[in-house]
Amino acid sequence: MGFHKRYIDDDQVIRLYQNGGVDAVISWYTSKVDALVLFESGTEEVVILWKVLPYDRQGAKNKIESKIHNASIKKGS
């Protein structure tokens, strides 16, 4: 058994979103990982919104989707 770190940047989140939607992004942040290493502000915003999921799942998912969409426009993806 080891300690599983996941390195995440905005480009990776955008690709995940484009291929599998917001549920794929949430799964990537939460499945089989002990620690997240975040490289850009967009990835950090997703973590903040992810903490709201238990209380307002649809609202948090909508905000995560909006953040990723805006980041993809900025990056031209």
Coordinates of N, CA, C and O in Angstrom, one line a residue:
M1 N 0.8 -1.2 0.0 CA 0.0 0.0 0.0 C 0.9 1.2 0.0 O 1.8 1.3 0.8
G2 N 0.6 2.2 -0.9 CA 1.4 3.4 -1.0 C 0.5 4.6 -0.8 O -0.7 4.6 -0.6
F3 N 1.2 5.7 -0.9 CA 0.5 7.0 -0.8 C 0.3 7.5 -2.2 O 1.3 7.7 -2.9
H4 N -0.9 7.7 -2.6 CA -1.2 8.0 -4.0 C -1.4 9.6 -4.2 O -2.4 10.1 -3.7
K5 N -0.5 10.2 -4.9 CA -0.6 11.6 -5.2 C -1.1 11.7 -6.6 O -0.7 11.0 -7.5
R6 N -1.9 12.7 -6.9 CA -2.4 13.0 -8.2 C -2.0 14.4 -8.5 O -2.4 15.4 -7.8
Y7 N -1.3 14.6 -9.6 CA -0.9 15.9 -10.1 C -1.9 16.4 -11.1 O -2.1 15.7 -12.1
I8 N -2.5 17.6 -10.9 CA -3.6 18.1 -11.7 C -3.3 19.5 -12.2 O -2.9 20.3 -11.4
D9 N -3.4 19.7 -13.5 CA -3.3 21.1 -14.0 C -4.6 21.4 -14.8 O -5.4 20.5 -15.1
D10 N -4.7 22.6 -15.2 CA -5.9 23.1 -15.9 C -6.2 22.3 -17.2 O -7.3 22.0 -17.5
D11 N -5.1 22.1 -18.0 CA -5.3 21.4 -19.3 C -5.8 20.0 -19.1 O -6.7 19.6 -19.9
Q12 N -5.4 19.3 -18.1 CA -5.8 18.0 -17.8 C -7.3 18.0 -17.4 O -8.1 17.2 -17.9
V13 N -7.7 19.0 -16.6 CA -9.1 19.1 -16.2 C -10.0 19.4 -17.4 O -11.1 18.9 -17.6
I14 N -9.5 20.3 -18.3 CA -10.3 20.6 -19.5 C -10.5 19.4 -20.4 O -11.6 19.1 -20.9
R15 N -9.4 18.6 -20.6 CA -9.5 17.4 -21.4 C -10.5 16.4 -20.8 O -11.3 15.8 -21.5
L16 N -10.4 16.2 -19.5 CA -11.3 15.3 -18.8 C -12.8 15.8 -19.0 O -13.7 15.0 -19.2
Y17 N -13.0 17.1 -18.9 CA -14.3 17.6 -19.0 C -14.9 17.4 -20.4 O -16.0 17.0 -20.7
Q18 N -14.0 17.7 -21.4 CA -14.4 17.5 -22.8 C -14.7 16.1 -23.2 O -15.6 15.8 -24.0
N19 N -14.0 15.1 -22.5 CA -14.2 13.7 -22.9 C -15.3 13.0 -22.0 O -15.9 12.1 -22.5
G20 N -15.5 13.5 -20.8 CA -16.5 12.8 -19.9 C -17.4 13.7 -19.1 O -18.1 13.1 -18.3
G21 N -17.3 15.0 -19.3 CA -18.2 15.9 -18.5 C -17.7 16.1 -17.1 O -16.7 15.7 -16.7
V22 N -18.5 16.8 -16.4 CA -18.2 17.3 -15.0 C -18.1 16.1 -14.1 O -17.2 16.1 -13.2
D23 N -18.8 15.0 -14.3 CA -18.7 13.8 -13.5 C -17.3 13.2 -13.6 O -16.8 12.6 -12.6
A24 N -16.7 13.2 -14.8 CA -15.4 12.6 -15.0 C -14.4 13.5 -14.2 O -13.4 12.9 -13.6
V25 N -14.6 14.8 -14.2 CA -13.6 15.6 -13.4 C -13.8 15.4 -11.9 O -12.7 15.2 -11.2
I26 N -15.0 15.3 -11.4 CA -15.2 15.0 -10.0 C -14.6 13.7 -9.6 O -13.9 13.5 -8.6
S27 N -14.8 12.7 -10.5 CA -14.2 11.4 -10.2 C -12.7 11.4 -10.2 O -12.1 10.8 -9.3
W28 N -12.1 12.2 -11.1 CA -10.6 12.3 -11.1 C -10.1 12.9 -9.8 O -9.0 12.5 -9.3
Y29 N -10.8 13.8 -9.3 CA -10.4 14.5 -8.0 C -10.6 13.6 -6.8 O -10.0 13.8 -5.8
T30 N -11.5 12.6 -6.9 CA -11.9 11.9 -5.7 C -11.5 10.4 -5.7 O -11.5 9.8 -4.6
S31 N -11.3 9.8 -6.8 CA -11.2 8.3 -6.9 C -9.7 7.9 -6.7 O -8.8 8.3 -7.3
K32 N -9.5 7.0 -5.7 CA -8.3 6.3 -5.4 C -7.1 7.3 -5.3 O -6.0 7.1 -5.9
V33 N -7.2 8.3 -4.5 CA -6.2 9.3 -4.4 C -6.1 9.7 -2.9 O -7.1 9.9 -2.2
D34 N -4.9 9.9 -2.4 CA -4.7 10.4 -1.0 C -4.4 11.8 -0.9 O -4.7 12.5 0.1
A35 N -3.8 12.4 -2.0 CA -3.4 13.8 -2.0 C -3.5 14.3 -3.4 O -3.2 13.7 -4.4
L36 N -3.9 15.6 -3.5 CA -3.9 16.3 -4.8 C -2.8 17.3 -4.8 O -2.7 18.1 -3.8
V37 N -2.1 17.4 -5.9 CA -1.1 18.4 -6.1 C -1.6 19.2 -7.3 O -1.7 18.8 -8.4
L38 N -2.0 20.5 -7.0 CA -2.6 21.4 -8.0 C -1.6 22.4 -8.5 O -0.9 23.0 -7.7
F39 N -1.7 22.6 -9.8 CA -0.7 23.5 -10.4 C -1.2 24.9 -10.9 O -0.5 25.8 -11.2
E40 N -2.5 25.0 -11.0 CA -3.1 26.3 -11.6 C -4.3 26.7 -10.8 O -4.9 25.8 -10.1
S41 N -4.7 27.9 -10.9 CA -5.8 28.4 -10.1 C -7.1 27.8 -10.4 O -8.0 27.6 -9.5
G42 N -7.3 27.4 -11.7 CA -8.6 26.7 -12.0 C -8.8 25.4 -11.3 O -9.9 25.1 -10.9
T43 N -7.7 24.6 -11.2 CA -7.8 23.4 -10.4 C -8.1 23.6 -9.0 O -8.9 22.8 -8.4
E44 N -7.6 24.7 -8.4 CA -7.9 25.0 -7.0 C -9.4 25.4 -6.8 O -10.0 25.0 -5.8
E45 N -9.9 26.1 -7.8 CA -11.3 26.5 -7.7 C -12.2 25.3 -7.7 O -13.3 25.3 -7.0
V46 N -11.9 24.3 -8.5 CA -12.7 23.1 -8.6 C -12.7 22.4 -7.2 O -13.7 21.9 -6.8
V47 N -11.5 22.4 -6.5 CA -11.5 21.7 -5.2 C -12.4 22.5 -4.2 O -13.1 21.9 -3.4
I48 N -12.4 23.8 -4.3 CA -13.2 24.6 -3.4 C -14.7 24.2 -3.6 O -15.5 24.0 -2.7
L49 N -15.1 24.2 -4.9 CA -16.5 23.9 -5.2 C -16.8 22.4 -4.9 O -17.9 22.1 -4.5
W50 N -15.8 21.5 -5.1 CA -16.0 20.1 -4.8 C -16.4 19.9 -3.3 O -17.2 19.0 -3.0
K51 N -15.9 20.7 -2.4 CA -16.3 20.6 -1.0 C -17.7 21.0 -0.8 O -18.3 20.6 0.3
V52 N -18.4 21.7 -1.7 CA -19.8 22.0 -1.5 C -20.7 20.9 -2.0 O -21.9 20.9 -1.7
L53 N -20.2 20.0 -2.8 CA -21.0 18.9 -3.4 C -22.0 18.2 -2.4 O -23.1 18.0 -2.8
P54 N -21.5 17.8 -1.2 CA -22.5 17.1 -0.3 C -23.7 18.0 0.1 O -24.7 17.5 0.4
Y55 N -23.6 19.3 0.0 CA -24.6 20.2 0.4 C -25.5 20.7 -0.7 O -26.7 20.9 -0.5
D56 N -24.9 20.9 -1.9 CA -25.7 21.4 -3.0 C -25.0 20.8 -4.3 O -24.3 21.5 -5.0
R57 N -25.3 19.6 -4.5 CA -24.6 18.8 -5.6 C -24.8 19.5 -7.0 O -23.9 19.7 -7.7
Q58 N -26.1 19.8 -7.3 CA -26.3 20.3 -8.7 C -25.7 21.7 -8.8 O -25.1 22.0 -9.8
G59 N -25.9 22.5 -7.8 CA -25.3 23.9 -7.8 C -23.8 23.9 -8.0 O -23.2 24.6 -8.8
A60 N -23.1 23.0 -7.2 CA -21.7 22.8 -7.3 C -21.2 22.3 -8.7 O -20.3 22.8 -9.2
K61 N -22.0 21.3 -9.2 CA -21.6 20.8 -10.5 C -21.8 21.9 -11.6 O -20.9 22.0 -12.5
N62 N -22.8 22.7 -11.5 CA -23.0 23.7 -12.5 C -21.9 24.8 -12.4 O -21.4 25.2 -13.4
K63 N -21.4 25.1 -11.2 CA -20.3 26.1 -11.0 C -19.0 25.5 -11.5 O -18.2 26.2 -12.1
I64 N -18.8 24.2 -11.2 CA -17.5 23.6 -11.7 C -17.5 23.6 -13.2 O -16.5 23.9 -13.9
E65 N -18.7 23.2 -13.8 CA -18.8 23.2 -15.3 C -18.5 24.6 -15.9 O -17.8 24.7 -16.9
S66 N -19.1 25.6 -15.2 CA -18.8 26.9 -15.7 C -17.4 27.4 -15.6 O -16.8 28.0 -16.6
K67 N -16.7 27.0 -14.5 CA -15.3 27.4 -14.3 C -14.4 26.7 -15.4 O -13.5 27.3 -16.0
I68 N -14.7 25.4 -15.6 CA -13.9 24.7 -16.6 C -14.2 25.2 -18.0 O -13.3 25.4 -18.8
H69 N -15.4 25.5 -18.3 CA -15.8 26.1 -19.6 C -15.0 27.4 -19.9 O -14.5 27.6 -20.9
N70 N -15.1 28.3 -18.8 CA -14.4 29.6 -19.0 C -12.9 29.4 -19.1 O -12.2 30.1 -19.9
A71 N -12.3 28.4 -18.4 CA -10.9 28.1 -18.5 C -10.5 27.6 -19.9 O -9.5 28.0 -20.5
S72 N -11.4 26.8 -20.5 CA -11.1 26.3 -21.8 C -11.2 27.4 -22.9 O -10.4 27.4 -23.8
I73 N -12.1 28.3 -22.7 CA -12.1 29.5 -23.6 C -10.8 30.3 -23.5 O -10.3 30.7 -24.5
K74 N -10.4 30.6 -22.3 CA -9.2 31.4 -22.1 C -8.0 30.7 -22.7 O -7.1 31.3 -23.3
K75 N -7.9 29.3 -22.6 CA -6.8 28.6 -23.2 C -6.9 28.3 -24.7 O -6.0 27.8 -25.3
G76 N -8.1 28.6 -25.2 CA -8.4 28.3 -26.6 C -8.6 26.8 -26.9 O -8.3 26.4 -28.0
S77 N -9.0 26.0 -25.9 CA -9.2 24.6 -26.1 C -10.6 24.3 -26.6 O -11.6 24.9 -26.3

